[in-house]
Short mmCIF file of C-alpha atoms and ligand atoms in Angstrom, two decimals:
data_model
loop_
_atom_site.label_atom_id
_atom_site.label_comp_id
_atom_site.label_asym_id
_atom_site.label_seq_id
_atom_site.Cartn_x
_atom_site.Cartn_y
_atom_site.Cartn_z
CA UNK A 1 26.25 -128.47 8.02
CA UNK A 2 28.75 -128.24 4.89
CA UNK A 3 31.88 -130.24 5.20
CA UNK A 4 35.16 -128.52 5.15
CA UNK A 5 36.99 -129.28 1.93
CA UNK A 6 39.85 -131.51 2.31
CA UNK A 7 43.31 -129.62 2.57
CA UNK A 8 41.81 -126.54 3.80
CA UNK A 9 40.86 -125.42 7.24
CA UNK A 10 38.31 -123.01 8.46
CA UNK A 11 39.81 -119.75 8.94
CA UNK A 12 37.98 -117.49 11.63
CA UNK A 13 37.12 -114.14 9.83
CA UNK A 14 39.47 -112.23 12.48
CA UNK A 15 42.52 -114.27 11.29
CA UNK A 16 42.37 -113.00 7.78
CA UNK A 17 45.05 -110.41 6.79
CA UNK A 18 43.61 -107.01 7.29
CA UNK A 19 43.91 -103.59 5.84
CA UNK A 20 43.94 -101.11 8.95
CA UNK A 21 43.64 -97.50 8.41
CA UNK A 22 44.71 -95.14 11.12
CA UNK A 23 43.32 -91.59 10.97
CA UNK A 24 43.07 -88.64 13.44
CA UNK A 25 43.80 -85.00 13.72
CA UNK A 26 47.21 -83.53 12.76
CA UNK A 27 49.42 -83.81 16.03
CA UNK A 28 47.41 -86.43 17.92
CA UNK A 29 50.26 -88.79 17.75
CA UNK A 30 49.59 -91.15 14.95
CA UNK A 31 53.42 -91.43 13.68
CA UNK A 32 54.66 -91.65 17.35
CA UNK A 33 52.23 -94.56 18.00
CA UNK A 34 52.95 -96.40 14.82
CA UNK A 35 56.83 -95.81 15.39
CA UNK A 36 56.41 -97.39 18.87
CA UNK A 37 54.53 -100.41 17.65
CA UNK A 38 57.00 -101.05 14.90
CA UNK A 39 59.83 -100.90 17.01
CA UNK A 40 58.73 -103.96 18.66
CA UNK A 41 56.83 -105.39 15.57
CA UNK A 42 58.64 -104.32 12.47
CA UNK A 43 56.64 -107.03 10.52
CA UNK A 44 53.58 -104.73 10.52
CA UNK A 45 53.92 -103.27 7.13
CA UNK A 46 53.24 -99.45 6.91
CA UNK A 47 52.47 -97.99 3.56
CA UNK A 48 54.91 -95.21 2.55
CA UNK A 49 52.86 -92.21 1.14
CA UNK A 50 53.74 -89.87 -1.73
CA UNK A 51 53.62 -86.28 -0.75
CA UNK A 52 54.26 -82.77 -2.14
CA UNK A 53 55.23 -81.53 1.23
CA UNK A 54 58.77 -80.52 1.80
CA UNK A 55 60.67 -82.92 4.13
CA UNK A 56 61.16 -82.07 7.77
CA UNK A 57 64.50 -82.32 9.36
CA UNK A 58 65.29 -85.96 9.66
CA UNK A 59 62.63 -87.13 7.33
CA UNK A 60 63.91 -89.57 4.53
CA UNK A 61 62.82 -89.95 0.91
CA UNK A 62 61.45 -93.60 0.93
CA UNK A 63 61.26 -93.97 4.57
CA UNK A 64 58.94 -91.40 5.97
CA UNK A 65 57.51 -90.27 2.51
CA UNK A 66 58.18 -90.23 -1.18
CA UNK A 67 58.72 -86.61 -1.48
CA UNK A 68 57.55 -85.84 -4.98
CA UNK A 69 57.04 -82.40 -6.99
CA UNK A 70 53.55 -81.18 -8.00
CA UNK A 71 54.14 -82.52 -11.46
CA UNK A 72 55.00 -85.89 -10.23
CA UNK A 73 51.96 -86.01 -8.06
CA UNK A 74 49.85 -85.07 -10.97
CA UNK A 75 51.24 -88.03 -12.89
CA UNK A 76 50.83 -90.50 -10.10
CA UNK A 77 47.13 -89.39 -9.82
CA UNK A 78 46.42 -89.16 -13.63
CA UNK A 79 48.06 -92.84 -14.04
CA UNK A 80 45.62 -94.17 -11.47
CA UNK A 81 48.76 -95.20 -9.21
CA UNK A 82 47.26 -94.01 -5.88
CA UNK A 83 44.76 -96.06 -3.98
CA UNK A 84 43.62 -92.77 -2.45
CA UNK A 85 44.84 -89.17 -2.30
CA UNK A 86 43.74 -85.95 -0.77
CA UNK A 87 44.87 -82.40 -0.38
CA UNK A 88 45.65 -81.52 3.21
CA UNK A 89 46.69 -78.19 4.73
CA UNK A 90 48.08 -77.00 1.40
CA UNK A 91 50.06 -80.21 0.42
CA UNK A 92 48.93 -83.38 -1.56
CA UNK A 93 49.37 -86.94 -0.11
CA UNK A 94 48.51 -90.24 -1.68
CA UNK A 95 48.97 -93.92 -1.07
CA UNK A 96 50.68 -95.96 -3.67
CA UNK A 97 48.40 -98.52 -4.82
CA UNK A 98 50.43 -101.48 -5.99
CA UNK A 99 52.62 -101.88 -2.91
CA UNK A 100 49.52 -102.18 -0.76
CA UNK A 101 47.69 -104.62 -3.09
CA UNK A 102 50.90 -106.79 -3.21
CA UNK A 103 51.14 -107.04 0.46
CA UNK A 104 47.50 -107.95 0.91
CA UNK A 105 47.64 -110.53 -1.80
CA UNK A 106 50.66 -111.88 -0.01
CA UNK A 107 48.50 -112.21 3.11
CA UNK A 108 50.26 -109.71 5.01
CA UNK A 109 48.41 -107.08 7.37
CA UNK A 110 48.87 -103.70 5.93
CA UNK A 111 48.54 -100.34 7.92
CA UNK A 112 47.83 -96.94 6.16
CA UNK A 113 48.29 -93.78 8.20
CA UNK A 114 46.31 -91.16 6.42
CA UNK A 115 43.91 -88.32 6.68
CA UNK A 116 40.01 -88.55 7.13
CA UNK A 117 39.42 -87.92 3.32
CA UNK A 118 41.78 -90.67 2.41
CA UNK A 119 40.07 -92.94 4.89
CA UNK A 120 36.77 -92.18 3.39
CA UNK A 121 38.04 -93.10 -0.03
CA UNK A 122 39.40 -96.35 1.20
CA UNK A 123 36.02 -97.22 2.87
CA UNK A 124 34.44 -96.88 -0.54
CA UNK A 125 36.97 -98.98 -2.52
CA UNK A 126 37.89 -101.43 0.13
CA UNK A 127 34.69 -101.96 2.52
CA UNK A 128 36.72 -104.64 4.32
CA UNK A 129 39.26 -102.33 5.75
CA UNK A 130 39.08 -101.44 9.59
CA UNK A 131 39.04 -97.70 10.10
CA UNK A 132 40.55 -96.80 13.37
CA UNK A 133 40.37 -93.22 14.64
CA UNK A 134 42.93 -91.96 17.10
CA UNK A 135 41.56 -89.22 19.27
CA UNK A 136 43.40 -86.74 21.61
CA UNK A 137 42.61 -86.71 25.31
CA UNK A 138 41.31 -83.18 24.91
CA UNK A 139 41.40 -80.21 22.56
CA UNK A 140 43.98 -78.36 24.57
CA UNK A 141 46.23 -81.36 24.54
CA UNK A 142 46.11 -81.60 20.79
CA UNK A 143 47.05 -78.05 20.45
CA UNK A 144 49.78 -78.47 22.83
CA UNK A 145 51.28 -81.49 20.86
CA UNK A 146 50.87 -79.87 17.59
CA UNK A 147 52.39 -76.74 18.69
CA UNK A 148 55.01 -78.40 20.74
CA UNK A 149 56.18 -80.51 17.95
CA UNK A 150 57.58 -77.21 16.41
CA UNK A 151 57.63 -78.51 12.77
CA UNK A 152 55.07 -76.03 11.30
CA UNK A 153 54.86 -72.17 11.24
CA UNK A 154 51.75 -70.69 12.97
CA UNK A 155 49.54 -70.23 10.07
CA UNK A 156 50.15 -73.84 9.05
CA UNK A 157 49.12 -74.91 12.62
CA UNK A 158 45.96 -72.89 12.15
CA UNK A 159 45.04 -74.68 8.88
CA UNK A 160 45.77 -78.11 10.66
CA UNK A 161 43.48 -77.12 13.49
CA UNK A 162 40.73 -76.16 11.25
CA UNK A 163 40.86 -79.53 9.74
CA UNK A 164 41.19 -81.14 13.04
CA UNK A 165 37.58 -79.90 13.97
CA UNK A 166 36.27 -81.50 10.92
CA UNK A 167 38.20 -84.76 11.64
CA UNK A 168 37.08 -84.86 15.31
CA UNK A 169 33.54 -84.56 14.09
CA UNK A 170 33.79 -87.43 11.80
CA UNK A 171 34.90 -89.99 14.50
CA UNK A 172 31.53 -91.81 14.47
CA UNK A 173 32.33 -92.92 10.85
CA UNK A 174 35.11 -95.16 12.11
CA UNK A 175 34.92 -98.65 13.53
CA UNK A 176 37.12 -98.22 16.38
CA UNK A 177 38.37 -95.16 18.43
CA UNK A 178 41.72 -95.18 20.57
CA UNK A 179 42.31 -92.23 22.75
CA UNK A 180 45.95 -91.24 22.78
CA UNK A 181 46.70 -90.70 26.48
CA UNK A 182 49.53 -93.39 26.58
CA UNK A 183 51.60 -94.19 23.50
CA UNK A 184 52.56 -97.73 24.71
CA UNK A 185 48.94 -98.61 25.68
CA UNK A 186 47.64 -97.44 22.21
CA UNK A 187 50.53 -99.07 20.45
CA UNK A 188 49.39 -102.30 22.06
CA UNK A 189 45.76 -101.82 21.25
CA UNK A 190 46.57 -101.04 17.57
CA UNK A 191 48.78 -104.05 17.26
CA UNK A 192 45.96 -106.14 18.28
CA UNK A 193 43.66 -104.54 15.67
CA UNK A 194 46.09 -105.14 12.80
CA UNK A 195 45.80 -109.05 13.25
CA UNK A 196 49.53 -109.39 13.35
CA UNK A 197 49.33 -111.13 16.78
N1 ATP B 201 50.63 -89.94 24.22
C1 ATP B 201 51.27 -88.85 24.02
N2 ATP B 201 51.38 -87.88 25.09
C2 ATP B 201 52.32 -86.88 25.02
N3 ATP B 201 52.77 -86.44 23.66
C3 ATP B 201 52.46 -87.27 22.63
C4 ATP B 201 51.81 -88.47 22.69
N4 ATP B 201 51.76 -88.94 21.49
C5 ATP B 201 52.46 -88.16 20.69
N5 ATP B 201 52.93 -87.10 21.39
C6 ATP B 201 53.75 -86.00 20.79
O1 ATP B 201 52.80 -85.27 20.01
C7 ATP B 201 53.33 -84.62 18.81
C8 ATP B 201 52.68 -85.10 17.61
O2 ATP B 201 52.89 -86.50 17.39
P1 ATP B 201 52.89 -86.99 16.02
O3 ATP B 201 53.77 -86.27 14.95
O4 ATP B 201 53.09 -88.58 16.02
O5 ATP B 201 51.52 -86.72 15.48
P2 ATP B 201 50.79 -87.19 14.07
O6 ATP B 201 49.46 -87.41 14.40
O7 ATP B 201 51.54 -88.22 13.39
O8 ATP B 201 50.68 -85.78 13.26
P3 ATP B 201 50.57 -85.40 11.75
O9 ATP B 201 49.06 -85.97 11.33
O10 ATP B 201 50.77 -84.06 11.66
O11 ATP B 201 51.63 -86.18 11.02
C9 ATP B 201 54.91 -85.09 19.00
O12 ATP B 201 55.77 -84.22 19.37
C10 ATP B 201 54.86 -86.36 20.01
O13 ATP B 201 55.93 -86.54 20.50
N1 LIG B 202 44.93 -89.03 2.31
C1 LIG B 202 46.13 -89.22 2.75
N2 LIG B 202 46.69 -88.53 3.80
C2 LIG B 202 47.76 -88.86 4.25
C3 LIG B 202 48.77 -89.77 3.59
N3 LIG B 202 49.99 -89.67 3.97
C4 LIG B 202 49.92 -88.90 5.14
N4 LIG B 202 48.60 -88.35 5.28
C5 LIG B 202 47.95 -87.43 6.21
O1 LIG B 202 48.47 -86.15 5.96
C6 LIG B 202 48.30 -85.37 7.22
C7 LIG B 202 49.46 -84.52 7.40
O2 LIG B 202 50.68 -85.40 7.48
P1 LIG B 202 52.15 -84.67 7.81
O3 LIG B 202 53.11 -85.70 7.73
O4 LIG B 202 52.39 -83.49 6.77
O5 LIG B 202 52.08 -84.05 9.15
C8 LIG B 202 48.25 -86.42 8.21
O6 LIG B 202 46.96 -86.38 8.76
C9 LIG B 202 48.71 -87.70 7.63
O7 LIG B 202 48.16 -88.87 8.13
C10 LIG B 202 48.13 -90.31 2.27
O8 LIG B 202 48.82 -91.13 1.65
N5 LIG B 202 46.86 -90.07 2.05
#
């Protein structure tokens, strides 16, 4: 058996800083679960995405998203500043590359909350990432949550539900599925997957 070099200790694979990607259909509760988890564990670093979507009431630039113009998004993409990006229901969204890589290099676990297309791109470029799918308890409950949130007009809800059917069908591509029946339970399970504790 090979000896452990002096000054180092064997690190079990699960103790390494990990890139966790949380995806799932619009309205399933990704932001709610992540916010709940980070209230107790603010040390979980969540990437702030850039988007061309307009802010919802209460959303702050640099906190919930970097709200950018179409031209700014074009530049971010052209300059290779995004780790991944996608068009979703009429807007573009992308993950700023440098901030994520800096955190990972510093040994900190990183969480991305992104759509299916983005998750697939991360799987290609960073195969070590753990992909977690957040599923609704049922289709009807997903529709209730998305509609009940009251943030999108009916035609945008329709677009998001069309995307949701595609996203639900892609669940087998993910490493893990969590069913969002209870925010508290899922937040605890997600925390365990991020390797923070
Ligand atoms: N476990 C749950 N039980 C009941 N309602 C929930 C649960 N989780 C989230 N919700 C509610 O569902 C709605 C959608 O949640 P949220 O905005 O977090 O979804 P999301 O997946 O982040 O959506 P999007 O991808 O569109 O940003 C919110 O009104 C939220 O309060
Ligand atoms: N591919 C990416 N998807 C992202 C990113 N940031 C957010 N999202 C996803 O977009 C939809 C819609 O979000 P909303 O805030 O408008 O409701 C949702 O699935 C998010 O997870 C990103 O950087 N890249």
